[in-house]
Short mmCIF file of C-alpha atoms in Angstrom, two decimals:
data_model
loop_
_atom_site.label_atom_id
_atom_site.label_comp_id
_atom_site.label_asym_id
_atom_site.label_seq_id
_atom_site.Cartn_x
_atom_site.Cartn_y
_atom_site.Cartn_z
CA MET A 217 -107.69 -85.16 -29.40
CA PHE A 218 -107.60 -82.43 -31.96
CA ASN A 219 -110.92 -80.86 -32.12
CA ASN A 220 -111.02 -80.63 -35.93
CA GLN A 221 -111.67 -76.92 -36.11
CA ILE A 222 -110.17 -73.52 -35.62
CA PHE A 223 -111.47 -71.62 -32.74
CA THR A 224 -110.70 -68.57 -30.57
CA ILE A 225 -110.09 -69.27 -26.95
CA MET A 226 -110.18 -65.78 -25.76
CA THR A 227 -113.50 -64.62 -24.19
CA ASN A 228 -115.53 -62.44 -26.47
CA LYS A 229 -114.88 -59.50 -24.15
CA SER A 230 -111.07 -59.77 -24.55
CA ALA A 231 -111.46 -60.37 -28.41
CA LEU A 232 -113.49 -57.34 -28.78
CA LYS A 233 -111.04 -55.17 -26.65
CA LEU A 234 -108.10 -56.28 -28.87
CA ALA A 235 -110.20 -55.49 -31.93
CA ALA A 236 -110.86 -52.00 -30.47
CA GLU A 237 -107.31 -51.39 -29.82
CA LEU A 238 -106.54 -52.39 -33.57
CA LEU A 239 -109.03 -50.10 -34.74
CA LYS A 240 -107.58 -47.26 -32.58
CA ILE A 241 -104.06 -47.52 -34.08
CA LYS A 242 -105.61 -47.65 -37.59
CA ALA A 243 -104.35 -51.21 -38.19
CA VAL A 244 -107.66 -51.91 -40.04
CA LYS A 245 -108.19 -50.40 -43.37
CA LEU A 246 -111.47 -50.41 -45.33
CA GLN A 247 -111.51 -49.90 -49.19
CA PRO A 248 -114.66 -51.49 -50.70
CA GLU A 249 -114.36 -49.27 -53.81
CA GLN A 250 -110.50 -49.89 -54.30
CA PRO A 251 -110.11 -53.46 -53.00
CA PHE A 252 -106.71 -54.79 -51.69
CA THR A 253 -104.97 -57.62 -53.47
CA TRP A 254 -103.59 -60.31 -51.41
CA ALA A 255 -100.71 -62.49 -52.19
CA SER A 256 -103.10 -65.27 -52.95
CA GLY A 257 -104.72 -63.07 -55.75
CA TRP A 258 -107.91 -62.62 -53.63
CA LYS A 259 -109.59 -59.12 -53.72
CA SER A 260 -110.49 -57.91 -50.20
CA PRO A 261 -112.32 -54.61 -49.11
CA PHE A 262 -110.67 -55.23 -45.70
CA TYR A 263 -107.18 -55.30 -44.48
CA CYS A 264 -105.92 -55.97 -41.10
CA ASP A 265 -102.18 -55.07 -40.45
CA ASN A 266 -101.65 -56.01 -36.80
CA ARG A 267 -98.01 -55.71 -37.32
CA LYS A 268 -98.62 -52.11 -36.50
CA THR A 269 -98.97 -53.17 -32.78
CA LEU A 270 -95.13 -53.35 -32.63
CA SER A 271 -95.04 -49.55 -32.84
CA PHE A 272 -97.17 -49.15 -29.66
CA PRO A 273 -95.34 -50.30 -26.62
CA GLU A 274 -98.40 -50.64 -24.39
CA LEU A 275 -100.30 -52.84 -27.05
CA ARG A 276 -97.24 -54.63 -28.05
CA THR A 277 -96.99 -55.91 -24.36
CA ARG A 278 -100.52 -56.75 -24.40
CA VAL A 279 -100.34 -58.84 -27.29
CA LYS A 280 -97.19 -60.53 -26.21
CA LEU A 281 -98.67 -61.43 -22.84
CA GLY A 282 -101.83 -62.59 -24.44
CA LEU A 283 -99.99 -64.88 -26.93
CA ALA A 284 -97.71 -66.14 -24.00
CA ASN A 285 -100.77 -66.82 -21.90
CA LEU A 286 -102.40 -68.82 -24.67
CA ILE A 287 -99.28 -70.97 -24.91
CA LEU A 288 -99.01 -71.60 -21.15
CA GLU A 289 -102.67 -72.51 -20.98
CA GLU A 290 -103.20 -74.61 -24.19
CA PHE A 291 -99.69 -75.81 -25.01
CA PRO A 292 -97.67 -76.15 -21.68
CA GLU A 293 -95.52 -78.86 -23.22
CA ALA A 294 -93.99 -76.50 -25.78
CA ASP A 295 -90.31 -76.16 -25.22
CA THR A 296 -89.50 -74.06 -28.33
CA VAL A 297 -91.12 -71.06 -30.02
CA ALA A 298 -91.15 -70.55 -33.84
CA GLY A 299 -92.06 -67.51 -35.51
CA VAL A 300 -93.43 -67.32 -39.27
CA ALA A 301 -91.43 -65.05 -41.40
CA THR A 302 -91.61 -62.25 -41.76
CA GLY A 303 -94.72 -60.89 -39.91
CA ALA A 304 -94.37 -63.05 -36.66
CA ILE A 305 -90.60 -62.90 -36.24
CA ALA A 306 -90.76 -59.95 -33.76
CA GLN A 307 -93.98 -61.27 -32.07
CA GLY A 308 -92.62 -64.70 -31.76
CA ALA A 309 -89.42 -63.54 -30.44
CA LEU A 310 -91.12 -61.19 -27.80
CA VAL A 311 -93.20 -64.22 -26.82
CA ALA A 312 -90.15 -66.49 -26.53
CA GLU A 313 -88.42 -64.06 -24.34
CA GLU A 314 -91.42 -63.81 -22.00
CA LEU A 315 -91.58 -67.53 -21.76
CA ALA A 316 -87.69 -67.85 -21.50
CA LYS A 317 -87.82 -70.29 -24.24
CA PRO A 318 -85.54 -70.99 -27.37
CA PHE A 319 -86.82 -69.05 -30.51
CA VAL A 320 -86.36 -69.84 -34.22
CA TYR A 321 -88.17 -68.51 -37.27
CA VAL A 322 -89.23 -70.26 -40.49
CA ARG A 323 -88.79 -68.76 -43.87
CA PRO A 324 -91.34 -69.30 -46.64
CA LYS A 325 -88.61 -71.40 -48.46
CA ALA A 326 -84.88 -72.25 -48.00
CA LYS A 327 -82.30 -69.61 -48.87
CA ASP A 328 -80.73 -69.99 -52.15
CA HIS A 329 -77.30 -68.74 -50.72
CA GLY A 330 -75.22 -69.02 -47.68
CA MET A 331 -76.22 -72.12 -45.28
CA GLY A 332 -79.35 -72.59 -47.42
CA ASN A 333 -81.50 -72.59 -44.23
CA GLN A 334 -85.26 -72.42 -44.17
CA ILE A 335 -85.31 -72.66 -40.34
CA GLU A 336 -83.17 -70.02 -38.68
CA GLY A 337 -82.12 -70.60 -35.23
CA ASP A 338 -81.02 -73.90 -33.33
CA VAL A 339 -83.92 -76.56 -32.93
CA GLN A 340 -83.22 -80.13 -32.41
CA PRO A 341 -85.31 -83.16 -33.64
CA GLY A 342 -87.73 -84.10 -31.21
CA ALA A 343 -88.42 -80.51 -29.77
CA LYS A 344 -91.94 -79.60 -29.06
CA VAL A 345 -92.58 -76.47 -31.02
CA VAL A 346 -95.34 -73.96 -30.76
CA VAL A 347 -95.78 -71.66 -33.84
CA VAL A 348 -96.46 -68.03 -33.51
CA GLU A 349 -98.30 -66.07 -36.46
CA ASP A 350 -99.30 -62.64 -36.55
CA LEU A 351 -102.37 -63.35 -38.80
CA VAL A 352 -104.13 -66.10 -40.47
CA SER A 353 -106.00 -65.81 -43.77
CA THR A 354 -106.06 -68.90 -45.98
CA GLY A 355 -103.56 -70.69 -43.62
CA MET A 356 -101.28 -71.63 -46.47
CA SER A 357 -98.15 -69.80 -45.37
CA SER A 358 -98.69 -70.73 -41.93
CA LEU A 359 -99.05 -74.43 -42.58
CA LYS A 360 -95.96 -74.37 -44.87
CA ALA A 361 -94.06 -73.33 -41.78
CA VAL A 362 -95.57 -76.32 -39.96
CA ASP A 363 -94.42 -78.63 -42.75
CA ALA A 364 -90.87 -77.25 -42.62
CA LEU A 365 -90.61 -77.74 -38.88
CA ARG A 366 -92.18 -81.33 -39.31
CA ALA A 367 -89.61 -82.17 -41.96
CA ALA A 368 -86.69 -81.10 -39.63
CA GLY A 369 -88.06 -83.73 -37.15
CA VAL A 370 -89.72 -81.67 -34.35
CA GLU A 371 -93.28 -81.98 -33.12
CA VAL A 372 -95.62 -79.05 -33.74
CA VAL A 373 -97.87 -78.89 -30.67
CA GLY A 374 -100.01 -75.94 -31.86
CA MET A 375 -100.18 -72.56 -33.23
CA VAL A 376 -101.21 -69.18 -31.57
CA ALA A 377 -101.93 -65.96 -33.61
CA SER A 378 -103.24 -62.44 -32.92
CA PHE A 379 -105.97 -62.58 -35.58
CA THR A 380 -107.73 -64.84 -37.89
CA TYR A 381 -110.38 -64.07 -40.65
CA GLY A 382 -111.92 -67.71 -39.85
CA PHE A 383 -112.15 -68.69 -43.58
CA SER A 384 -113.62 -72.18 -44.05
CA VAL A 385 -110.70 -72.99 -46.41
CA ALA A 386 -108.31 -72.28 -43.56
CA GLU A 387 -110.36 -74.17 -40.96
CA GLU A 388 -110.36 -77.13 -43.38
CA ALA A 389 -106.52 -76.92 -43.99
CA PHE A 390 -105.75 -76.69 -40.28
CA ALA A 391 -107.93 -79.72 -39.60
CA LYS A 392 -106.41 -81.71 -42.34
CA ALA A 393 -102.84 -80.86 -41.08
CA GLY A 394 -103.99 -81.62 -37.48
CA VAL A 395 -102.90 -78.25 -36.06
CA LYS A 396 -104.82 -76.62 -33.28
CA LEU A 397 -104.92 -72.96 -33.78
CA ILE A 398 -105.98 -70.39 -31.09
CA THR A 399 -106.23 -66.60 -31.56
CA LEU A 400 -106.59 -63.47 -29.62
CA THR A 401 -109.08 -61.90 -31.88
CA ASN A 402 -110.94 -62.48 -35.16
CA TYR A 403 -112.88 -60.93 -38.17
CA GLU A 404 -116.28 -60.82 -36.56
CA ALA A 405 -114.99 -59.31 -33.28
CA VAL A 406 -113.15 -56.56 -35.34
CA LEU A 407 -116.53 -55.93 -37.39
CA GLU A 408 -118.49 -55.80 -34.02
CA ALA A 409 -115.99 -53.30 -32.52
CA ALA A 410 -116.00 -51.27 -35.65
CA LYS A 411 -119.77 -50.87 -35.59
CA GLU A 412 -119.82 -49.89 -31.89
CA THR A 413 -117.22 -47.26 -32.24
CA GLY A 414 -118.58 -45.97 -35.55
CA TYR A 415 -115.51 -46.90 -37.48
CA ILE A 416 -117.69 -48.41 -40.12
CA THR A 417 -121.27 -47.59 -41.02
CA GLU A 418 -124.20 -50.07 -41.31
CA GLU A 419 -124.21 -49.43 -45.08
CA VAL A 420 -120.76 -51.16 -45.54
CA MET A 421 -121.89 -54.30 -43.46
CA PRO A 422 -123.43 -56.05 -46.31
CA THR A 423 -120.41 -55.84 -48.51
CA LEU A 424 -118.00 -56.93 -45.69
CA ARG A 425 -120.23 -59.96 -44.95
CA GLU A 426 -120.55 -60.83 -48.64
CA TRP A 427 -116.85 -60.78 -49.09
CA ARG A 428 -116.33 -62.96 -45.83
CA ALA A 429 -118.89 -65.52 -47.03
CA ASN A 430 -116.93 -66.18 -50.47
CA PRO A 431 -113.64 -64.34 -50.51
CA SER A 432 -112.02 -66.17 -53.31
CA GLU A 433 -114.88 -65.20 -55.71
CA TRP A 434 -115.46 -61.68 -54.58
CA ARG A 435 -114.95 -58.89 -57.12
CA ASN A 436 -113.34 -61.38 -59.68
CA ASP A 437 -114.22 -58.87 -62.38
CA LEU A 438 -111.15 -56.67 -61.08
CA LYS A 439 -108.72 -59.47 -62.13
#
């Protein structure tokens, strides 16, 4: 039975360890005074680019094995791995290779030329697919991939990702879609690790928690 919530299955120690590694490679950026603008239009003082892990072989392997182990533990019935384009294509392919399973990736929309595919690769109706994401924010792009896979007649058994912000809007969307999401680390773990290492100061914490509590409304004056 689906548990109706997003949750992180990794232990707190493991989540903190990966968070510390993300900070070490400078995958996390803080710009409270010059916020980032996301595709959704939201303003953010915080940006996590965990695709940078692909450039660091040891950490890349750790993420690959972490995601593969999550799939073996939580979605053992999966017979195909699907990556969400473009951020999770490489991670998804690495995981599929580790598990010796077929791999496909899902575009945001169907191509307007060539074969007109949205799903690239070979997946048959009835396949049991686990989706790999690099990062989950609002969850909209991740769940669009799920919709495309379901429209192709496959069963999405769940999703794994490296990182989630844990927004309530995403939690509600995944619950409504009936998709179980498990991640290696999350926003709170990154903040805790950042404080422990001195990557961020205590003075910045109220801003980060204020944004996290209501991200869609934060700094709307900048629009």
